[in-house]
Amino acid sequence: MTDTLAAATSAPRATVTQERKIVTSIPGPKSQELHARRMAVVPPGVSSALPVYIDRAHGAIVVDVDGNQFIDLGAGIGVTTVGHTEAGVTAAAAGQLDDFLHTLFTITPYEEYVRVAELLAEHTPGDHAKRTVLVNSGAEAVENGVKIARKYTGRRAVAVLDHAYHGRTNLTMAMNYKAAPYATGFGPFAGDVFHAPSSYPYHDGLTGAEAAARTIAYLEKRIGAVDLACLVVEPIQGEGGFMVPADGYLNALQDWCTANGVVFIADEIQSGMARTGAYWASEHFGLVPDLLLSAKGIAGGLPLAGVTGRAEIMDAALPGGLGGTFGGNPVAAAAAIAVFEAIEQHDLLAEGRRIEKKLKTRLTELQDRYDIIGEVRGIGAMVAIELVAPGTADTTKEPNAAAVSALAAHAAANGVIILTAGTYGNVLRFLPSLSASDELLDDALDVLAEGFAAL
Ligand SMILES: *Cc1c(COP(=O)(O)O)cnc(C)c1O
């Protein structure tokens, strides 16, 4: 440990009070020093939204190396959903550290992997027989979902929706909507990936039935069901800007998939694991996905991801066709079991609904005052506002990325981490930990309100 960090890291994380506190300019001197070191050894392709270097974190607060405390409304993009350093999660991971760190499940297996698969089977929609394969990242879960769907159907094509985000591997780069920065210059890309129109009620004004008819027409005409292995959808799009599809849209897509032998895959990597006041966003729409992809929040901060799905589909891959060296790492799996326990013990699904109410009440008040807030949307602790140019909220809805950047910068300078999103960069998204109290959220939203006043 360097001298710079020694002083700051001496305080245990239990001393992290759940309050905002700014004691230096942002970024502070120690962060600036670390940032200079980082720029010498880490390429700019790995960027950071906010170059403050974190020393410790607990609940909904992260503390930087200069002693500034930030209210974290991003949770590492919906990863620390149960809270930073949740006591049960850290205890489970620590316990597993003492037992063993690695054997490789495909050589000599262990119970933690099996237990995570049981919990995912129990807590995902549908009471059919299910299987789960565990991997390391969301993109890897997407890759495996597509592999499995292709093997099961014997078909080649993959369909995704406009404004989707699925990852940074070669296949998933081809599945994202946005070229820059995710795909620019990184080709050639995987073929047979088709981008179908989605449901974006604020912009398209279509009912669920109308939007579904448009999507299905594309799938039938541009691809043809006989060649389509799977349709991959985020029930609520994450990076795209938290679009909640119109009523009935996703159900119509699932019905069409079922009728045509197409595997319906829900990418719940951002929307899942208690993020929306239900275990999975699919539940809000009454969906029963054939395959459900999880990652981000499932292990409380440790890297873990899964593909959970119908036994007959999951069983299609040959023995040895699925897996990987670190997939279902025992420490990450132990943490995931503790995340499920925390959700049950602390009734975290109810916390998601509380947070939705708080965020939507405050953001709707702001919308009444500032006409650049075109829409307040989302479910549970997954809420966003879309910002438009003055006077266009009910007409052309011109994206206002400048206001989003200014507001995120104002928030950061005042101790609140707010993430941006949206194909046009004009969405502020709120995905706090479920441990964020109403008091803390009010404080964060007061800072945001000051930001609006200052625009
Ligand atoms: C983050 C994300 C991914 C990719 O997950 P990684 O762990 O970053 O590979 C895929 N799909 C969605 C919806 C995501 O939000």
Coordinates of C-alpha atoms and ligand atoms in Angstrom, one line a residue:
M1 CA 0.0 0.0 0.0
T2 CA 1.3 3.5 -0.9
D3 CA 1.8 6.2 1.8
T4 CA -0.9 8.2 0.0
L5 CA -3.5 5.6 0.7
A6 CA -2.4 4.3 4.1
A7 CA -4.0 7.0 6.2
A8 CA -7.3 6.9 4.4
T9 CA -7.6 3.1 4.4
S10 CA -6.9 2.7 8.2
A11 CA -10.6 3.4 9.0
P12 CA -12.8 0.3 8.9
R13 CA -15.8 0.4 6.5
A14 CA -18.2 0.1 9.4
T15 CA -17.3 3.8 10.2
V16 CA -18.9 4.9 6.9
T17 CA -21.8 7.0 8.0
Q18 CA -24.8 7.2 5.7
E19 CA -24.4 10.9 4.9
R20 CA -23.0 13.1 2.2
K21 CA -19.9 15.0 3.1
I22 CA -17.6 17.0 0.8
V23 CA -14.3 18.1 2.4
T24 CA -12.1 18.9 -0.7
S25 CA -12.6 20.2 -4.2
I26 CA -13.8 17.3 -6.5
P27 CA -11.6 15.5 -7.5
G28 CA -9.5 16.0 -4.4
P29 CA -5.7 16.2 -4.3
K30 CA -5.2 12.4 -3.6
S31 CA -7.6 11.5 -6.3
Q32 CA -5.8 13.8 -8.7
E33 CA -2.5 12.2 -7.8
L34 CA -3.9 8.7 -8.4
H35 CA -5.5 9.9 -11.7
A36 CA -2.1 11.0 -13.0
R37 CA -0.6 7.6 -12.2
R38 CA -3.6 5.9 -13.8
M39 CA -3.3 7.9 -17.0
A40 CA 0.3 6.7 -17.4
V41 CA -0.7 3.0 -17.2
V42 CA -4.4 2.6 -18.1
P43 CA -5.5 3.3 -21.7
P44 CA -8.2 6.0 -22.2
G45 CA -10.5 3.3 -23.8
V46 CA -11.2 2.4 -20.2
S47 CA -12.8 5.7 -19.1
S48 CA -14.2 6.8 -15.8
A49 CA -17.3 8.9 -15.4
L50 CA -15.9 10.6 -12.2
P51 CA -12.2 10.4 -11.5
V52 CA -12.5 10.2 -7.7
Y53 CA -10.7 7.2 -6.4
I54 CA -12.7 5.1 -3.9
D55 CA -11.2 4.0 -0.6
R56 CA -14.2 2.3 1.1
A57 CA -18.0 2.0 0.8
H58 CA -21.0 0.9 2.8
G59 CA -24.7 0.9 2.2
A60 CA -25.5 3.8 -0.2
I61 CA -22.3 5.8 0.5
V62 CA -18.9 5.6 -1.2
V63 CA -15.9 7.4 0.4
D64 CA -13.0 8.6 -1.7
V65 CA -9.3 8.7 -0.8
D66 CA -9.6 12.4 0.2
G67 CA -12.4 11.6 2.7
N68 CA -15.3 12.9 0.6
Q69 CA -18.5 10.9 1.0
F70 CA -20.8 10.5 -2.0
I71 CA -24.4 9.4 -2.1
D72 CA -24.2 6.6 -4.7
L73 CA -27.2 6.7 -7.0
G74 CA -25.4 4.4 -9.5
A75 CA -24.5 1.4 -7.4
G76 CA -21.7 0.6 -10.0
I77 CA -24.5 0.3 -12.6
G78 CA -26.9 -1.6 -10.5
V79 CA -24.4 -4.0 -9.0
T80 CA -24.4 -3.2 -5.3
T81 CA -28.2 -3.4 -5.2
V82 CA -28.3 -4.8 -1.7
G83 CA -25.9 -2.1 -0.6
H84 CA -22.1 -1.7 -0.6
T85 CA -20.4 -4.2 1.7
E86 CA -23.7 -5.7 2.8
A87 CA -22.9 -7.6 6.1
G88 CA -24.2 -11.0 5.0
V89 CA -22.5 -10.8 1.6
T90 CA -19.1 -9.9 3.0
A91 CA -19.4 -12.5 5.7
A92 CA -20.3 -15.2 3.2
A93 CA -17.5 -14.3 0.9
A94 CA -15.0 -14.1 3.8
G95 CA -16.1 -17.5 5.0
Q96 CA -15.6 -19.0 1.5
L97 CA -12.1 -17.4 1.3
D98 CA -11.1 -19.6 4.2
D99 CA -12.6 -22.7 2.7
F100 CA -11.3 -22.7 -0.9
L101 CA -11.0 -20.2 -3.7
H102 CA -11.1 -22.3 -6.8
T103 CA -11.3 -25.9 -8.0
L104 CA -13.1 -25.3 -11.3
F105 CA -16.7 -26.6 -11.3
T106 CA -16.0 -28.6 -14.5
I107 CA -13.2 -30.5 -12.8
T108 CA -14.3 -31.0 -9.2
P109 CA -17.7 -29.3 -8.4
Y110 CA -19.0 -27.7 -5.2
E111 CA -22.3 -27.0 -3.5
E112 CA -22.3 -23.2 -3.8
Y113 CA -22.7 -23.4 -7.6
V114 CA -25.6 -25.9 -7.2
R115 CA -27.3 -23.7 -4.6
V116 CA -27.1 -20.6 -6.8
A117 CA -28.7 -22.6 -9.6
E118 CA -31.4 -23.8 -7.2
L119 CA -32.1 -20.3 -6.1
L120 CA -32.3 -19.0 -9.6
A121 CA -34.6 -21.8 -10.6
E122 CA -36.9 -21.0 -7.6
H123 CA -36.9 -17.2 -8.1
T124 CA -37.2 -16.8 -11.8
P125 CA -40.6 -16.7 -13.6
G126 CA -42.3 -20.0 -14.5
D127 CA -42.5 -23.3 -12.5
H128 CA -41.1 -25.5 -15.4
A129 CA -37.9 -27.5 -14.9
K130 CA -34.9 -25.1 -15.2
R131 CA -31.1 -25.3 -15.4
T132 CA -28.5 -22.6 -14.9
V133 CA -25.0 -22.2 -16.2
L134 CA -22.8 -19.7 -14.3
V135 CA -20.3 -17.5 -16.0
N136 CA -18.3 -14.3 -15.2
S137 CA -19.9 -11.3 -16.8
G138 CA -23.1 -10.1 -18.4
A139 CA -21.6 -10.2 -21.9
E140 CA -20.6 -13.8 -21.3
A141 CA -24.2 -14.7 -20.2
V142 CA -25.5 -13.1 -23.4
E143 CA -23.0 -15.1 -25.5
N144 CA -24.0 -18.3 -23.8
G145 CA -27.7 -17.6 -24.1
V146 CA -27.3 -17.2 -27.9
K147 CA -25.1 -20.3 -28.2
I148 CA -27.6 -22.4 -26.4
A149 CA -30.6 -21.0 -28.4
R150 CA -28.7 -21.8 -31.6
K151 CA -27.9 -25.3 -30.6
Y152 CA -31.4 -26.0 -29.5
T153 CA -33.2 -24.6 -32.5
G154 CA -30.6 -25.4 -35.1
R155 CA -31.2 -21.9 -36.5
R156 CA -28.6 -19.1 -37.2
A157 CA -30.2 -15.7 -36.8
V158 CA -30.3 -13.5 -33.6
A159 CA -32.7 -10.6 -33.2
V160 CA -32.3 -7.7 -30.8
L161 CA -34.2 -4.4 -30.3
D162 CA -33.3 -0.9 -31.2
H163 CA -31.6 1.0 -28.2
A164 CA -30.4 -2.3 -26.8
Y165 CA -27.1 -2.8 -24.9
H166 CA -25.7 -6.3 -24.4
G167 CA -21.9 -6.0 -23.8
R168 CA -18.5 -5.5 -25.2
T169 CA -17.4 -8.9 -26.6
N170 CA -17.4 -9.5 -30.3
L171 CA -20.9 -11.0 -30.5
T172 CA -22.4 -8.5 -28.1
M173 CA -20.8 -5.5 -29.9
A174 CA -22.9 -6.6 -32.9
M175 CA -26.0 -6.7 -30.7
N176 CA -25.7 -3.2 -29.3
Y177 CA -27.6 -0.4 -30.9
K178 CA -25.0 2.3 -30.4
A179 CA -21.8 2.1 -32.6
A180 CA -19.7 4.7 -30.8
P181 CA -18.0 4.0 -28.5
Y182 CA -18.8 0.3 -28.2
A183 CA -18.1 -0.9 -31.7
T184 CA -16.3 1.9 -33.5
G185 CA -13.2 0.5 -35.2
F186 CA -13.5 -2.9 -33.6
G187 CA -14.9 -4.9 -36.5
P188 CA -15.4 -7.2 -38.3
F189 CA -18.4 -8.2 -36.2
A190 CA -20.4 -11.4 -35.8
G191 CA -23.0 -11.8 -38.6
D192 CA -26.7 -12.8 -38.5
V193 CA -27.6 -10.2 -35.9
F194 CA -30.7 -8.2 -36.7
H195 CA -31.9 -5.0 -35.1
A196 CA -35.7 -4.8 -34.9
P197 CA -37.7 -1.7 -34.0
S198 CA -38.6 -1.5 -30.3
S199 CA -41.3 0.2 -28.2
Y200 CA -40.3 3.6 -27.0
P201 CA -43.7 5.2 -26.0
Y202 CA -42.4 8.7 -25.3
H203 CA -41.1 8.9 -28.9
D204 CA -43.1 6.6 -31.0
G205 CA -46.5 7.1 -29.4
L206 CA -47.5 3.6 -30.3
T207 CA -49.6 1.2 -28.3
G208 CA -48.1 -2.1 -27.3
A209 CA -50.0 -3.8 -30.0
E210 CA -49.0 -1.4 -32.7
A211 CA -45.3 -1.5 -31.6
A212 CA -45.4 -5.3 -31.5
A213 CA -46.9 -5.5 -35.0
R214 CA -44.1 -3.3 -36.3
T215 CA -41.4 -5.5 -34.6
I216 CA -43.0 -8.7 -35.7
A217 CA -43.3 -7.5 -39.3
Y218 CA -39.6 -6.8 -39.2
L219 CA -38.8 -10.3 -37.8
E220 CA -41.0 -12.0 -40.3
K221 CA -39.9 -10.0 -43.4
R222 CA -36.3 -9.2 -42.7
I223 CA -35.3 -12.5 -41.1
G224 CA -38.0 -15.1 -41.3
A225 CA -39.0 -17.2 -38.3
V226 CA -37.6 -20.4 -39.7
D227 CA -34.1 -19.0 -39.5
L228 CA -34.5 -17.1 -36.2
A229 CA -32.9 -18.8 -33.1
C230 CA -33.7 -16.2 -30.5
L231 CA -35.0 -12.8 -29.7
V232 CA -33.0 -11.1 -27.0
V233 CA -34.8 -8.2 -25.1
E234 CA -34.1 -6.2 -22.0
P235 CA -37.6 -5.9 -20.4
I236 CA -36.6 -2.4 -19.3
Q237 CA -33.7 -1.2 -21.4
G238 CA -30.7 -0.1 -19.3
E239 CA -28.0 1.8 -21.2
G240 CA -30.7 2.8 -23.8
G241 CA -32.4 4.9 -21.1
F242 CA -34.8 2.9 -18.9
M243 CA -37.5 2.7 -21.5
V244 CA -40.6 1.0 -20.2
P245 CA -42.3 -0.6 -23.2
A246 CA -45.9 0.0 -23.9
D247 CA -48.5 -2.3 -22.3
G248 CA -48.7 -5.7 -24.0
Y249 CA -45.7 -5.1 -26.2
L250 CA -43.4 -7.7 -24.7
N251 CA -46.2 -10.2 -24.2
A252 CA -47.0 -10.1 -27.9
L253 CA -43.3 -10.7 -28.7
Q254 CA -43.1 -13.6 -26.4
D255 CA -46.3 -15.1 -27.8
W256 CA -45.0 -14.7 -31.3
C257 CA -41.7 -16.4 -30.3
T258 CA -43.6 -19.3 -28.7
A259 CA -45.8 -19.8 -31.7
N260 CA -42.8 -19.8 -34.0
G261 CA -40.3 -21.9 -32.1
V262 CA -38.0 -18.8 -31.4
V263 CA -36.3 -18.8 -28.0
F264 CA -37.4 -15.7 -26.1
I265 CA -34.4 -14.4 -24.0
A266 CA -34.8 -11.8 -21.3
D267 CA -31.6 -9.9 -20.7
E268 CA -32.2 -9.0 -17.0
I269 CA -28.6 -8.1 -16.4
Q270 CA -29.4 -4.6 -15.3
S271 CA -33.2 -4.8 -14.6
G272 CA -33.0 -8.0 -12.5
M273 CA -32.2 -9.2 -9.0
A274 CA -34.6 -7.1 -6.9
R275 CA -33.8 -3.9 -8.9
T276 CA -37.4 -3.1 -9.8
G277 CA -39.4 -4.1 -6.7
A278 CA -39.7 -7.7 -8.1
Y279 CA -36.9 -10.2 -8.5
W280 CA -37.1 -9.6 -12.3
A281 CA -38.6 -6.9 -14.4
S282 CA -40.2 -9.7 -16.5
E283 CA -42.6 -10.2 -13.6
H284 CA -44.1 -6.7 -14.0
F285 CA -45.2 -7.7 -17.6
G286 CA -46.2 -11.3 -16.8
L287 CA -43.4 -12.7 -19.0
V288 CA -42.0 -16.2 -18.6
P289 CA -38.8 -16.0 -20.6
D290 CA -37.4 -19.2 -22.1
L291 CA -33.9 -18.1 -21.0
L292 CA -33.2 -15.4 -18.4
L293 CA -29.8 -13.7 -18.2
S294 CA -28.6 -12.4 -14.9
A295 CA -25.3 -10.7 -13.8
K296 CA -24.6 -7.2 -12.3
G297 CA -26.5 -7.4 -9.0
I298 CA -26.6 -11.1 -8.4
A299 CA -23.5 -11.4 -6.2
G300 CA -23.5 -8.1 -4.4
G301 CA -20.4 -6.8 -6.1
L302 CA -18.5 -9.9 -7.0
P303 CA -18.3 -11.0 -10.7
L304 CA -20.9 -13.6 -11.4
A305 CA -23.5 -14.1 -14.2
G306 CA -25.9 -16.7 -15.2
V307 CA -28.1 -18.2 -17.9
T308 CA -31.2 -19.7 -16.4
G309 CA -33.7 -21.5 -18.6
R310 CA -36.0 -24.2 -19.7
A311 CA -34.4 -27.6 -19.1
E312 CA -35.0 -28.8 -22.6
I313 CA -33.3 -25.8 -24.2
M314 CA -30.4 -25.7 -21.7
D315 CA -29.8 -29.4 -22.1
A316 CA -29.1 -29.0 -25.9
A317 CA -25.4 -28.2 -25.5
L318 CA -23.0 -31.1 -25.6
P319 CA -21.2 -31.9 -22.3
G320 CA -18.2 -29.6 -22.1
G321 CA -19.8 -27.1 -24.5
L322 CA -20.6 -24.7 -21.7
G323 CA -18.4 -23.3 -18.9
G324 CA -15.1 -21.6 -18.4
T325 CA -12.2 -21.5 -15.9
F326 CA -13.7 -19.0 -13.5
G327 CA -17.5 -19.5 -14.1
G328 CA -19.4 -19.8 -10.9
N329 CA -16.3 -19.0 -8.7
P330 CA -17.0 -20.3 -5.2
V331 CA -16.5 -16.9 -3.5
A332 CA -18.8 -15.2 -5.9
A333 CA -21.4 -18.0 -5.6
A334 CA -21.3 -17.8 -1.8
A335 CA -21.9 -14.0 -2.1
A336 CA -24.8 -14.6 -4.4
I337 CA -26.5 -17.0 -2.0
A338 CA -26.1 -14.3 0.7
V339 CA -27.7 -11.7 -1.7
F340 CA -30.8 -14.0 -2.0
E341 CA -30.9 -14.2 1.8
A342 CA -30.6 -10.4 2.1
I343 CA -33.4 -9.8 -0.3
E344 CA -35.7 -12.1 1.8
Q345 CA -34.5 -11.1 5.2
H346 CA -34.7 -7.4 4.7
D347 CA -37.8 -7.5 2.4
L348 CA -35.8 -5.6 -0.3
L349 CA -38.5 -6.0 -2.9
A350 CA -40.6 -3.6 -0.8
E351 CA -37.6 -1.2 -0.6
G352 CA -37.5 -1.1 -4.4
R353 CA -41.2 0.0 -4.4
R354 CA -40.4 2.6 -1.7
I355 CA -37.6 4.0 -3.7
E356 CA -39.7 4.2 -6.9
K357 CA -42.3 6.3 -5.0
K358 CA -39.7 8.6 -3.5
L359 CA -37.8 9.1 -6.8
K360 CA -40.9 9.6 -8.9
T361 CA -42.6 12.0 -6.5
R362 CA -39.5 14.2 -6.4
L363 CA -38.7 14.0 -10.1
T364 CA -42.3 14.7 -11.1
E365 CA -42.2 17.8 -9.0
L366 CA -39.1 18.9 -10.9
Q367 CA -40.8 18.1 -14.2
D368 CA -43.6 20.5 -13.2
R369 CA -41.1 23.2 -12.7
Y370 CA -38.7 22.5 -15.6
D371 CA -40.0 21.9 -19.1
I372 CA -36.8 20.3 -20.2
I373 CA -37.8 17.1 -18.3
G374 CA -39.6 15.4 -21.1
E375 CA -40.4 12.2 -19.2
V376 CA -40.0 10.6 -15.8
R377 CA -40.1 6.8 -16.2
G378 CA -39.0 3.4 -14.8
I379 CA -40.0 0.8 -12.2
G380 CA -38.7 0.3 -8.7
A381 CA -35.2 1.5 -8.0
M382 CA -34.7 1.9 -11.8
V383 CA -36.0 5.4 -12.6
A384 CA -34.8 7.9 -15.2
I385 CA -35.6 11.3 -16.6
E386 CA -35.2 12.1 -20.3
L387 CA -34.1 15.7 -20.9
V388 CA -35.1 17.6 -24.1
A389 CA -34.4 21.1 -25.5
P390 CA -36.6 23.9 -24.0
G391 CA -40.1 24.0 -25.5
T392 CA -39.8 20.6 -27.3
A393 CA -41.1 18.2 -24.6
D394 CA -44.5 17.8 -26.3
T395 CA -43.3 18.3 -29.9
T396 CA -40.0 17.3 -31.4
K397 CA -38.4 16.1 -28.1
E398 CA -34.9 17.3 -29.1
P399 CA -32.3 15.5 -27.0
N400 CA -30.6 17.7 -24.4
A401 CA -27.3 16.0 -23.6
A402 CA -25.7 19.3 -22.5
A403 CA -28.2 19.6 -19.6
V404 CA -27.6 16.0 -18.6
S405 CA -23.8 16.5 -18.5
A406 CA -24.1 19.8 -16.6
L407 CA -26.5 18.2 -14.0
A408 CA -24.3 15.1 -13.5
A409 CA -21.3 17.4 -13.0
H410 CA -23.1 19.6 -10.6
A411 CA -24.3 16.5 -8.6
A412 CA -20.7 15.0 -8.5
A413 CA -19.2 18.3 -7.3
N414 CA -21.7 18.3 -4.5
G415 CA -21.3 14.7 -3.4
V416 CA -24.0 12.8 -5.5
I417 CA -23.1 10.2 -8.1
I418 CA -25.7 10.2 -10.8
L419 CA -25.2 8.1 -14.0
T420 CA -26.2 9.2 -17.5
A421 CA -27.7 7.0 -20.2
G422 CA -29.6 7.1 -23.5
T423 CA -28.8 6.6 -27.1
Y424 CA -28.5 10.4 -27.4
G425 CA -26.9 10.8 -23.9
N426 CA -29.9 12.8 -22.7
V427 CA -31.1 10.6 -19.9
L428 CA -30.2 10.7 -16.2
R429 CA -30.7 7.4 -14.6
F430 CA -31.2 6.6 -10.9
L431 CA -30.4 3.1 -9.7
P432 CA -29.5 3.5 -6.0
S433 CA -28.8 0.7 -3.6
L434 CA -32.0 -0.6 -2.0
S435 CA -30.4 0.4 1.3
A436 CA -30.7 4.2 0.4
S437 CA -33.0 5.8 3.0
D438 CA -35.7 8.3 2.0
E439 CA -33.7 10.9 3.9
L440 CA -30.6 10.2 1.8
L441 CA -32.6 10.2 -1.4
D442 CA -34.2 13.6 -0.5
D443 CA -30.7 15.0 0.2
A444 CA -29.5 13.8 -3.2
L445 CA -32.6 15.1 -5.0
D446 CA -32.2 18.5 -3.3
V447 CA -28.7 18.6 -4.9
L448 CA -30.2 17.8 -8.2
A449 CA -32.9 20.5 -7.8
E450 CA -30.1 23.0 -7.1
G451 CA -28.5 21.8 -10.3
F452 CA -31.7 22.5 -12.3
A453 CA -32.0 25.9 -10.7
A454 CA -28.5 26.7 -11.7
L455 CA -28.9 25.6 -15.4
Ligands
LIG1 C1 -24.1 -4.4 -18.2 C2 -25.0 -5.1 -19.2 C3 -24.5 -6.2 -20.0 C4 -23.1 -6.6 -20.0 O1 -22.6 -7.0 -18.8 P1 -21.1 -7.0 -18.4 O2 -21.0 -7.7 -17.1 O3 -20.6 -5.6 -18.4 O4 -20.4 -7.8 -19.5 C5 -25.4 -6.8 -20.8 N1 -26.7 -6.5 -20.8 C6 -27.2 -5.5 -20.1 C7 -28.7 -5.2 -20.1 C8 -26.4 -4.8 -19.2 O5 -26.9 -3.8 -18.5

